[in-house]
Amino acid sequence: MLKLILRRLVQMVLIMAVSSLLLFAIFDTPEFKKRLAVQELGGFAVSALTEESYKSWLAGRGLDVPFHQRYLNWVGNILSGDFGFSYEKNRPVGPLLADRLANTGILAFFVFALMIPLSLILGILAGMKEGSLQDRSISFISVFTTSIPEIASAILLTVIFALGLGWLPVKSAMIGGFSFRELVLPVLTLVIYDFGYVARMTRASMAEVMTSQYIRTAILKGLPYRRVVMRHALRNALIAPFTLIVLQLNWLLSGVVVVEVFFEYNGFGKLLLEAALFPDVEVVQACTLVAVAVAVLSQIISDIGYTFLNPRIRFA
Amino acid sequence: MAVTEIQSGPSLLDRLSRPKPVIALALLLWLPLTAYVMFGHRLGSGAQNVLLPAIPATVLLYVLGVRAFRESRVAVIGLTLVFFWLLMAVSAPYLPLMDPNKPIAPFTTPFTERGDLFFWLGTDFKGRDMLSRMIWGCQRVLVWGVTATMVAYVVGAMFGLISGYLAGWWDEIISFVANVLLSFPVMVLFIVILNYLGPSGFNIVVAVTFASAPAIMRIVRGLALDIKTRDYVYAAQTRGEHPLYIMIFELLPNVRGPIIVDACLRLGYTTVAITTLTFLGLGLQPPDPDWGLMIRESARTAMLWKFSYMLLVPALAVSSLILGFNLLADGLREMSLRD
């Protein structure tokens, strides 16, 4: 068990190192340095700059050293908490990113709080009796809702609940402080897109368990059906969905971009897109690095959780 | 003199259902459409007639598809949705539509008559006809979506075969690179790549390849690992065939089945990705109509109940296409499990 965790951690560090190297390499071009100079000194100042003074500016920023040293400096800065500076937002990237991540965290919390019970209950109901009307209708609903991309369901929800009925605000910019009413539409959009997938996987896992020998034995023994499902089947059927739900964090980080942009919710995804369009390179780098870290971490948690929950793997 | 009974061979449709005619028909549909969308401006006046042979090819392919999938109702529904949009894409230049880029009467609501023109779906904020924009809009999504998925499959399958069949160091390296790419959330990877390369159709193909090929590679690798222990592979090895020959002629045909189902699903993902990226401003560029662009352009101006049709039309269009791909994949999986 310990060996597994250690191996996973080593793997994570390796992946983080390679992806940060990639990320650094693609943005480490002369044009990027020029852009950085324009952002820091202003366009006019740069065009008036002589070769000499541009070189001295590069030296001042530590950008004239060899590649590996620049990369190590960059990683060192990030590890010590200095993510660079956002010229668009006029703030250091670290605190900016922390703010936005907290907002996305709130969003993600409500998404999971709604999505997990919904998808598990639907998946279990569908998987209990494979091929029944209940199963087929739930399966159809889940295919249908996952087929509507987030951008389309965001539009449908906005048109119905915000523009048509007027129950909820159109945008979720949270200008007047935090408000639950503004959170409803983004959360619903994300849940509608995602619950179908988890529900289908839960259904598959449940259906497999329900056909196994020990469940048949329990039913034939005359145990009440409810008890068989609750006590015997669920234990095994919920192992696979658990890992899947943790992995949804990775998916959420990409799904959140379009939803936050559409509803103008000030979260991580909107920050990343604005930085990419501006272009605010250090913000893009920091955001991507954080996203990869979260994704890799969730992968490890799901792996370790799976081995922990499933004794057949733990003791093998 | 004995009357020789006329041997009624297989019917025309049966003969067309064999692999070669189907591939020929698919090419007849696909090449003109791709040429029209990607290089239409270079074809000049000839562009008008390029798509003509594609229309009968589309209809024939649809009939063949319905015949082949008739046991699964879900697959037929999916096929119908997909081919409806394909037919719209190839016949858009010949339909009696208004010019999708010509401003006529801004903010005309659906089902109203302005002057002597009737607007079924109204016009957008610039006064361009929504119906013709919706129909023209499917061309670019379909062409770039399918092209990107195909390129991703070629790359992914190649690396998957290499890593599954050759194993050893090849496998270690390829699997590690795939793991690194898979640990990027998809949309983040798209944004980084397109931000670096700049927004355009070709760059979307590159981005989709980077995002999808690792997952495809994993699937193919798993299948290759299973298949390479079969007797016919050993036979080929004993004959002294080159590994390249074994990978292409022995392994590849046998991993085809599961891949086709996955490809349908992935076509759906790619369509979502292209529409979303275009909405975010990183995908296809104006002024030609595209569903993502329609959403992007209307998202600021159309936030009123009265004008919500500007958002609803492209949203429903893209949902129906993706629903088509997903239902097709579902039906195909169901059928493959039945055999």
XYZ file of C-alpha atoms in Angstrom:
655
model
C 0.000 0.000 0.000
C 2.732 2.408 1.038
C 4.801 1.385 -1.953
C 1.902 2.122 -4.245
C 1.393 5.585 -2.802
C 5.106 6.328 -3.103
C 5.211 5.147 -6.696
C 2.209 7.280 -7.512
C 3.791 10.333 -5.899
C 7.021 9.841 -7.860
C 4.961 9.554 -11.022
C 3.096 12.736 -10.159
C 6.304 14.692 -9.602
C 7.662 13.393 -12.916
C 4.501 14.389 -14.795
C 4.465 17.818 -13.181
C 8.120 18.336 -14.084
C 7.616 17.371 -17.723
C 4.436 19.385 -18.162
C 5.950 22.464 -16.553
C 8.971 22.101 -18.826
C 6.691 21.876 -21.855
C 4.701 24.849 -20.691
C 7.831 26.882 -20.099
C 9.416 25.882 -23.389
C 6.492 26.856 -25.620
C 6.259 30.319 -24.085
C 10.008 30.883 -23.914
C 10.481 32.539 -27.305
C 12.017 35.890 -28.296
C 8.535 37.169 -29.153
C 7.354 36.318 -25.688
C 10.211 38.262 -24.142
C 9.414 41.200 -26.383
C 5.779 41.008 -25.353
C 6.787 40.953 -21.717
C 8.919 44.049 -22.299
C 6.026 45.817 -24.027
C 3.745 44.996 -21.128
C 6.219 46.127 -18.514
C 7.670 49.221 -20.133
C 4.966 50.215 -22.583
C 4.959 49.901 -26.380
C 6.542 53.279 -27.148
C 9.372 52.789 -24.713
C 10.220 49.417 -26.257
C 10.217 50.684 -29.822
C 12.537 53.517 -28.760
C 14.777 51.095 -26.896
C 18.264 50.521 -28.278
C 19.669 47.016 -28.636
C 21.923 47.740 -25.681
C 19.259 48.848 -23.260
C 16.944 46.005 -24.310
C 19.760 43.618 -23.460
C 20.248 45.258 -20.095
C 16.499 44.982 -19.457
C 16.687 41.269 -20.287
C 19.629 40.936 -17.900
C 17.679 42.776 -15.198
C 14.780 40.359 -15.590
C 17.141 37.381 -15.582
C 16.084 36.428 -19.117
C 19.526 36.311 -20.744
C 20.814 33.218 -18.910
C 20.813 29.764 -20.576
C 17.530 27.929 -20.992
C 17.897 25.385 -18.196
C 18.812 28.114 -15.748
C 15.818 30.235 -16.768
C 13.591 27.204 -16.300
C 15.033 26.455 -12.870
C 14.616 30.100 -11.850
C 11.022 30.015 -12.987
C 10.256 26.803 -11.117
C 12.064 28.151 -8.055
C 9.961 31.310 -8.133
C 6.761 29.308 -8.398
C 7.750 27.006 -5.566
C 8.419 30.033 -3.390
C 4.972 31.377 -4.259
C 5.914 33.977 -6.874
C 3.808 33.237 -9.964
C 4.677 36.436 -11.807
C 2.583 39.484 -12.558
C -0.678 39.924 -14.426
C -0.467 43.028 -16.601
C -4.102 42.861 -17.573
C -5.411 42.741 -14.001
C -2.474 44.715 -12.584
C -1.995 42.297 -9.707
C 0.502 39.605 -8.740
C -0.682 36.290 -10.173
C -0.532 34.356 -6.876
C -3.295 36.157 -4.936
C -5.323 36.662 -8.122
C -5.277 32.952 -8.863
C -6.109 32.116 -5.250
C -9.198 34.359 -5.380
C -10.425 32.881 -8.614
C -9.748 29.315 -7.515
C -11.783 29.928 -4.369
C -14.706 31.083 -6.536
C -14.414 28.028 -8.744
C -14.163 25.912 -5.597
C -17.526 27.247 -4.433
C -19.003 26.409 -7.816
C -17.458 22.932 -7.800
C -18.693 22.262 -4.259
C -22.314 22.881 -5.205
C -21.938 20.940 -8.452
C -20.667 17.886 -6.577
C -23.182 18.309 -3.748
C -25.972 18.081 -6.310
C -24.427 15.757 -8.871
C -23.252 12.930 -6.589
C -26.583 12.047 -4.919
C -28.527 12.573 -8.144
C -26.322 10.412 -10.330
C -25.821 7.682 -7.728
C -29.540 7.339 -6.990
C -30.468 7.304 -10.670
C -27.664 4.875 -11.497
C -28.656 2.482 -8.716
C -32.344 2.655 -9.632
C -31.470 1.884 -13.247
C -28.973 -0.884 -12.478
C -31.207 -2.664 -9.963
C -33.450 -4.083 -12.679
C -31.541 -4.234 -15.911
C -33.732 -3.818 -18.966
C -36.811 -2.636 -17.075
C -38.774 0.421 -18.112
C -37.176 2.293 -15.204
C -33.718 1.366 -16.480
C -34.426 2.274 -20.077
C -35.973 5.651 -19.272
C -33.109 6.614 -16.939
C -30.546 5.502 -19.510
C -32.269 7.512 -22.209
C -32.389 10.619 -20.017
C -28.706 10.317 -19.239
C -27.708 9.928 -22.910
C -29.940 12.837 -23.783
C -28.588 15.233 -21.161
C -24.934 14.402 -21.857
C -25.592 15.066 -25.544
C -26.465 18.676 -24.873
C -23.166 20.550 -24.692
C -22.710 22.956 -21.804
C -22.973 25.955 -24.047
C -26.374 24.796 -25.304
C -27.755 23.879 -21.887
C -26.490 27.191 -20.516
C -28.461 28.934 -23.251
C -31.582 26.834 -22.699
C -31.542 27.418 -18.939
C -30.900 31.132 -19.337
C -33.672 31.528 -21.877
C -36.192 29.609 -19.778
C -35.411 30.677 -16.212
C -33.784 34.073 -16.633
C -35.230 35.602 -19.791
C -38.606 33.856 -19.922
C -39.704 33.373 -16.335
C -37.445 36.025 -14.842
C -36.778 33.939 -11.723
C -32.992 34.134 -11.851
C -30.411 36.698 -12.922
C -28.926 36.362 -16.417
C -25.306 36.900 -15.416
C -23.391 35.667 -12.397
C -20.726 38.331 -12.118
C -21.447 38.718 -8.360
C -20.882 42.464 -8.505
C -22.986 43.115 -5.425
C -21.276 40.453 -3.333
C -21.963 36.729 -3.132
C -25.467 35.617 -3.966
C -26.935 32.149 -4.231
C -29.420 33.157 -6.893
C -26.597 33.919 -9.289
C -24.990 30.556 -8.622
C -28.012 28.462 -9.583
C -27.715 28.557 -13.369
C -23.972 27.795 -13.638
C -24.318 24.920 -11.166
C -27.350 23.492 -12.963
C -25.600 23.708 -16.332
C -22.615 21.747 -15.090
C -24.755 19.176 -13.271
C -26.988 18.537 -16.288
C -23.998 17.853 -18.495
C -22.169 15.649 -16.043
C -24.643 13.567 -14.043
C -25.577 11.392 -16.998
C -22.084 10.002 -17.396
C -21.665 9.126 -13.724
C -25.180 7.693 -13.614
C -24.449 5.413 -16.582
C -21.230 4.173 -15.024
C -23.000 3.566 -11.698
C -25.696 1.702 -13.568
C -23.133 -0.513 -15.310
C -21.380 -1.281 -12.023
C -24.685 -1.951 -10.229
C -25.981 -4.137 -13.034
C -22.809 -6.215 -12.933
C -23.038 -6.709 -9.169
C -26.740 -7.604 -9.338
C -26.023 -10.521 -11.667
C -23.294 -11.938 -9.437
C -23.631 -15.211 -7.530
C -23.689 -13.810 -4.017
C -26.609 -11.516 -4.749
C -28.550 -14.395 -6.252
C -27.770 -16.433 -3.145
C -28.966 -13.631 -0.904
C -32.210 -13.271 -2.843
C -32.792 -17.020 -2.927
C -32.173 -17.213 0.782
C -35.263 -15.095 1.111
C -33.729 -11.870 2.331
C -35.910 -8.831 1.693
C -35.024 -7.247 -1.663
C -34.437 -3.848 -0.122
C -31.947 -5.341 2.317
C -30.103 -7.203 -0.428
C -29.682 -4.004 -2.396
C -28.795 -1.758 0.511
C -26.535 -4.072 2.506
C -25.038 -6.431 -0.050
C -25.066 -4.888 -3.503
C -24.283 -1.256 -2.810
C -21.000 -1.977 -1.049
C -19.473 -3.437 -4.154
C -21.389 -1.419 -6.676
C -20.212 1.930 -5.334
C -16.455 1.292 -5.606
C -16.231 2.125 -9.294
C -18.380 5.279 -9.099
C -16.229 6.604 -6.266
C -13.076 6.711 -8.394
C -15.080 8.116 -11.265
C -16.459 10.967 -9.166
C -12.985 11.985 -8.031
C -11.849 11.953 -11.645
C -14.705 14.278 -12.561
C -12.651 17.037 -10.939
C -10.383 16.931 -13.977
C -13.375 17.181 -16.277
C -14.867 19.993 -14.189
C -11.778 22.126 -14.691
C -12.335 22.091 -18.440
C -16.108 22.290 -18.284
C -15.938 25.262 -16.021
C -14.295 27.477 -18.667
C -17.248 27.847 -20.981
C -19.787 28.076 -18.152
C -17.855 30.781 -16.338
C -17.346 32.738 -19.537
C -20.997 32.477 -20.518
C -22.317 33.507 -17.116
C -19.421 35.903 -16.477
C -18.671 34.160 -13.201
C -15.288 35.290 -11.911
C -13.574 31.958 -11.561
C -10.527 30.086 -12.674
C -11.810 29.285 -16.169
C -12.675 32.871 -17.024
C -9.276 33.997 -15.762
C -7.525 31.461 -17.988
C -9.479 32.464 -21.083
C -9.039 36.190 -20.538
C -5.336 35.665 -19.985
C -5.098 33.593 -23.169
C -6.857 36.231 -25.244
C -5.047 39.252 -23.755
C -2.319 37.568 -23.853
C -1.085 37.462 -20.282
C 1.470 34.687 -20.522
C 2.403 34.296 -16.886
C -1.252 33.910 -15.916
C -1.752 31.247 -18.594
C 1.278 29.368 -17.317
C 0.203 29.576 -13.686
C -3.395 28.551 -14.434
C -2.332 25.595 -16.547
C 0.137 24.426 -13.957
C -2.492 24.572 -11.235
C -4.994 22.750 -13.444
C -2.500 19.966 -14.144
C -1.632 19.715 -10.455
C -5.299 19.385 -9.504
C -5.878 16.822 -12.248
C -2.887 14.686 -11.286
C -3.733 14.909 -7.605
C -7.310 13.797 -8.225
C -5.982 10.888 -10.270
C -3.798 9.793 -7.387
C -6.605 10.167 -4.868
C -8.888 8.074 -7.029
C -6.211 5.404 -7.518
C -5.376 5.173 -3.837
C -9.030 5.311 -2.868
C -9.779 2.486 -5.255
C -7.113 0.214 -3.824
C -8.223 1.152 -0.332
C -11.877 0.371 -1.009
C -11.267 -2.778 -2.990
C -9.594 -5.440 -0.838
C -9.043 -7.701 -3.860
C -6.487 -5.207 -5.130
C -5.166 -4.140 -1.745
C -3.963 -7.569 -0.740
C -2.982 -8.800 -4.167
C -34.856 -25.651 -75.335
C -34.859 -25.208 -71.646
C -35.742 -21.813 -70.407
C -32.742 -20.681 -68.452
C -33.837 -19.114 -65.270
C -32.485 -15.672 -64.963
C -30.266 -15.685 -61.965
C -31.396 -12.705 -59.970
C -28.184 -11.837 -58.191
C -28.020 -9.724 -55.103
C -30.023 -6.534 -55.434
C -28.387 -3.254 -56.278
C -28.529 -2.089 -52.684
C -26.974 -5.334 -51.477
C -24.155 -4.959 -53.930
C -23.636 -1.377 -52.820
C -23.464 -2.410 -49.160
C -20.089 -4.077 -49.618
C -17.096 -2.248 -48.173
C -15.658 -0.937 -51.448
C -18.772 0.838 -52.779
C -19.475 2.265 -49.319
C -15.982 3.694 -49.089
C -16.287 5.067 -52.612
C -19.599 6.723 -51.742
C -18.173 8.141 -48.516
C -15.264 9.620 -50.453
C -17.662 11.007 -53.043
C -19.507 12.724 -50.207
C -16.476 13.739 -48.251
C -13.903 15.015 -50.733
C -16.129 17.631 -52.416
C -17.369 18.876 -49.057
C -13.855 19.192 -47.653
C -12.606 20.844 -50.819
C -15.544 23.235 -50.778
C -15.107 24.267 -47.150
C -11.320 24.342 -46.941
C -10.396 25.620 -50.393
C -13.710 27.033 -51.629
C -12.326 30.496 -52.189
C -9.584 29.129 -54.458
C -11.916 27.096 -56.639
C -13.449 30.227 -58.120
C -16.552 29.780 -60.278
C -16.157 25.996 -60.306
C -17.015 25.932 -56.613
C -20.699 26.105 -57.471
C -20.747 22.630 -59.013
C -18.297 20.832 -56.737
C -20.941 19.702 -54.288
C -23.416 18.379 -56.882
C -22.179 14.727 -56.888
C -22.122 14.708 -53.090
C -25.913 15.062 -52.781
C -26.887 11.687 -54.308
C -23.937 10.086 -52.493
C -25.297 11.356 -49.169
C -28.783 10.066 -49.861
C -27.490 6.663 -50.988
C -25.223 6.341 -47.974
C -28.150 7.163 -45.698
C -30.317 4.484 -47.314
C -27.493 1.942 -46.981
C -26.937 2.958 -43.357
C -30.596 2.549 -42.455
C -30.603 -0.898 -44.095
C -27.502 -1.955 -42.199
C -28.636 -0.654 -38.804
C -32.348 -1.434 -39.055
C -32.270 -3.770 -36.035
C -31.425 -0.899 -33.704
C -33.943 1.908 -33.583
C -31.557 4.120 -31.613
C -28.868 3.853 -34.266
C -31.324 4.723 -37.031
C -32.474 7.836 -35.163
C -28.851 8.873 -34.656
C -28.030 8.187 -38.289
C -31.001 10.249 -39.402
C -29.907 13.242 -37.329
C -26.316 13.061 -38.565
C -27.285 12.616 -42.206
C -29.848 15.392 -42.005
C -27.010 17.798 -41.206
C -24.711 16.193 -43.766
C -27.378 16.655 -46.417
C -27.841 20.261 -45.336
C -24.082 20.762 -45.551
C -23.756 19.446 -49.101
C -26.923 21.009 -50.461
C -26.641 24.431 -48.814
C -25.459 26.190 -52.008
C -28.424 24.878 -54.006
C -31.213 25.569 -51.530
C -33.322 28.676 -52.052
C -31.745 30.527 -49.136
C -30.764 34.102 -48.632
C -27.091 35.007 -48.510
C -25.969 34.078 -44.969
C -23.566 37.028 -44.779
C -25.819 39.743 -46.183
C -27.444 42.120 -43.690
C -31.099 42.612 -44.592
C -33.352 43.620 -41.712
C -31.897 43.558 -38.181
C -33.853 42.073 -35.274
C -36.646 40.531 -37.315
C -38.420 37.994 -35.105
C -39.216 34.518 -36.492
C -42.199 33.938 -38.785
C -42.547 37.537 -39.875
C -42.646 39.073 -43.309
C -40.554 42.101 -44.116
C -41.166 43.578 -47.507
C -41.515 40.618 -49.854
C -39.224 38.326 -47.805
C -40.470 35.815 -45.268
C -38.126 35.062 -42.352
C -38.791 31.615 -40.891
C -36.285 31.964 -38.080
C -35.892 35.730 -38.081
C -32.642 37.609 -38.493
C -29.784 38.300 -36.123
C -28.602 41.627 -34.750
C -26.902 42.489 -38.027
C -29.930 41.471 -40.048
C -28.584 38.238 -41.484
C -31.110 35.467 -42.115
C -30.971 32.934 -39.252
C -32.319 30.012 -41.283
C -29.612 30.258 -43.905
C -26.938 30.869 -41.275
C -28.065 27.782 -39.393
C -27.922 25.599 -42.521
C -24.626 27.019 -43.766
C -23.217 26.845 -40.253
C -23.061 23.054 -40.153
C -20.527 22.858 -43.011
C -17.489 24.031 -41.131
C -18.272 22.180 -37.907
C -18.767 18.913 -39.786
C -15.710 19.249 -41.991
C -13.276 20.370 -39.308
C -14.770 18.046 -36.694
C -14.485 14.938 -38.851
C -11.051 15.901 -40.191
C -9.721 16.516 -36.688
C -11.140 13.238 -35.413
C -9.675 11.308 -38.338
C -6.219 12.808 -37.883
C -6.394 12.091 -34.149
C -7.314 8.487 -34.937
C -4.487 7.983 -37.383
C -1.948 9.369 -34.911
C -3.460 7.627 -31.890
C -3.803 4.260 -33.610
C -0.245 4.442 -34.937
C 1.259 5.079 -31.520
C -1.110 2.581 -29.915
C -0.031 -0.179 -32.296
C 3.639 0.621 -31.831
C 3.402 0.723 -28.067
C 1.180 -2.361 -27.822
C 3.021 -4.528 -30.308
C 6.645 -3.534 -29.844
C 6.322 -3.051 -26.054
C 9.555 -2.419 -24.116
C 11.043 1.043 -24.280
C 8.699 2.210 -27.023
C 5.780 1.410 -24.757
C 7.340 3.136 -21.735
C 8.056 6.361 -23.607
C 4.798 6.565 -25.533
C 2.721 5.728 -22.467
C 4.487 8.362 -20.411
C 3.935 11.069 -23.023
C 0.288 10.022 -23.228
C 0.002 10.241 -19.438
C 1.461 13.733 -19.442
C -0.973 14.894 -22.122
C -3.903 13.190 -20.412
C -3.194 14.962 -17.151
C -4.046 18.305 -18.755
C -7.759 19.064 -18.478
C -8.961 18.990 -22.103
C -10.186 22.555 -22.365
C -7.030 23.871 -20.712
C -4.925 21.970 -23.247
C -7.017 23.395 -26.092
C -6.641 26.928 -24.797
C -2.878 26.630 -24.340
C -2.321 25.103 -27.793
C -4.610 27.483 -29.658
C -3.232 30.430 -27.745
C 0.225 29.396 -28.871
C -0.624 28.560 -32.492
C -3.348 31.118 -33.048
C -7.016 30.417 -33.834
C -7.787 28.691 -37.153
C -9.309 25.507 -38.505
C -5.983 23.756 -39.092
C -4.809 24.572 -35.593
C -8.019 23.087 -34.203
C -7.043 19.853 -35.945
C -3.649 20.006 -34.198
C -5.227 20.759 -30.821
C -7.824 17.988 -31.119
C -5.065 15.561 -32.101
C -3.052 16.426 -29.020
C -6.108 16.107 -26.799
C -7.673 12.936 -28.242
C -4.764 10.898 -29.575
C -3.507 9.813 -26.101
C -6.897 8.365 -25.178
C -7.191 6.641 -28.554
C -3.651 5.359 -28.171
C -4.580 3.762 -24.847
C -7.577 1.973 -26.329
C -5.621 0.696 -29.342
C -2.703 -0.322 -27.145
C -4.988 -2.415 -24.944
C -6.548 -4.098 -27.960
C -3.145 -4.703 -29.557
C -1.822 -6.288 -26.374
C -4.743 -8.697 -26.470
C -4.540 -9.480 -30.173
C -0.809 -9.959 -30.443
C -1.029 -13.280 -28.583
C -3.348 -14.751 -31.217
C -2.206 -17.580 -33.454
C -2.399 -15.672 -36.710
C 0.070 -13.123 -35.369
C 2.455 -15.917 -34.366
C 1.995 -17.372 -37.834
C 2.972 -14.073 -39.396
C 5.962 -13.789 -37.082
C 7.060 -17.302 -38.022
C 6.743 -16.389 -41.700
C 9.275 -13.689 -40.907
C 7.049 -10.710 -41.689
C 8.258 -7.250 -40.835
C 6.710 -5.801 -37.630
C 5.308 -2.964 -39.730
C 3.462 -5.467 -41.932
C 2.071 -7.264 -38.890
C 0.901 -4.037 -37.298
C -0.862 -2.773 -40.402
C -2.217 -5.949 -41.975
C -2.726 -8.264 -38.994
C -3.443 -6.054 -35.985
C -5.136 -2.995 -37.475
C -8.077 -4.789 -39.181
C -8.820 -6.600 -35.928
C -8.956 -3.567 -33.680
C -11.377 -1.835 -36.054
C -14.625 -2.917 -34.402
C -14.344 -1.301 -30.957
C -12.695 1.741 -32.493
C -15.683 2.600 -34.685
C -18.010 2.941 -31.678
C -15.460 5.091 -29.904
C -15.002 7.203 -33.033
C -18.709 8.089 -33.083
C -18.541 9.242 -29.463
C -15.368 11.177 -30.154
C -16.948 12.889 -33.165
C -19.516 14.202 -30.721
C -16.820 15.438 -28.315
C -14.936 17.118 -31.146
C -18.071 18.873 -32.344
C -18.671 20.134 -28.811
C -15.056 21.227 -28.550
C -15.085 23.137 -31.841
C -18.362 24.884 -31.052
C -17.181 25.753 -27.550
C -13.788 26.996 -28.724
C -15.408 29.109 -31.400
C -17.735 30.544 -28.783
C -14.715 31.364 -26.632
C -13.064 33.144 -29.570
C -10.281 30.614 -30.112
C -11.781 28.602 -32.934
C -13.170 29.405 -36.365
C -13.155 33.048 -37.302
C -15.884 35.321 -38.699
C -17.548 36.238 -41.020
C -18.597 32.832 -42.414
C -21.486 31.336 -40.465
C -20.816 28.811 -37.744
C -22.947 27.744 -34.782
C -20.368 28.675 -32.190
C -19.874 32.045 -33.829
C -23.617 32.650 -33.935
C -23.777 32.048 -30.187
C -20.727 34.198 -29.570
C -22.038 37.127 -31.588
C -25.518 37.010 -30.110
C -24.526 36.362 -26.502
C -24.059 40.079 -25.867
C -26.970 41.476 -27.844
C -29.681 38.869 -27.522
C -30.161 38.695 -23.768
C -33.857 39.449 -24.001
C -36.786 37.035 -24.140
C -37.905 38.514 -27.447
C -34.531 37.913 -29.115
C -33.649 34.627 -27.445
C -34.221 32.800 -30.757
C -30.783 34.055 -31.845
C -29.220 31.860 -29.156
C -31.728 29.013 -29.249
C -31.390 28.263 -32.966
C -27.637 27.456 -32.955
C -27.845 25.804 -29.518
C -30.557 23.387 -30.650
C -28.795 22.754 -33.943
C -25.517 21.762 -32.318
C -27.318 19.671 -29.678
C -29.178 17.719 -32.343
C -25.968 16.921 -34.224
C -24.222 15.733 -31.067
C -27.282 13.756 -30.000
C -27.102 12.110 -33.416
C -23.475 11.056 -32.930
C -24.137 9.786 -29.406
C -27.242 7.794 -30.351
C -25.369 6.302 -33.293
C -22.563 5.226 -30.979
C -25.078 3.798 -28.504
C -26.867 1.843 -31.206
C -23.627 0.513 -32.683
C -22.446 -0.636 -29.261
C -25.766 -2.328 -28.623
C -25.533 -4.140 -31.955
C -21.920 -5.184 -31.445
C -22.806 -6.625 -28.027
C -25.671 -8.590 -29.545
C -23.477 -10.511 -31.991
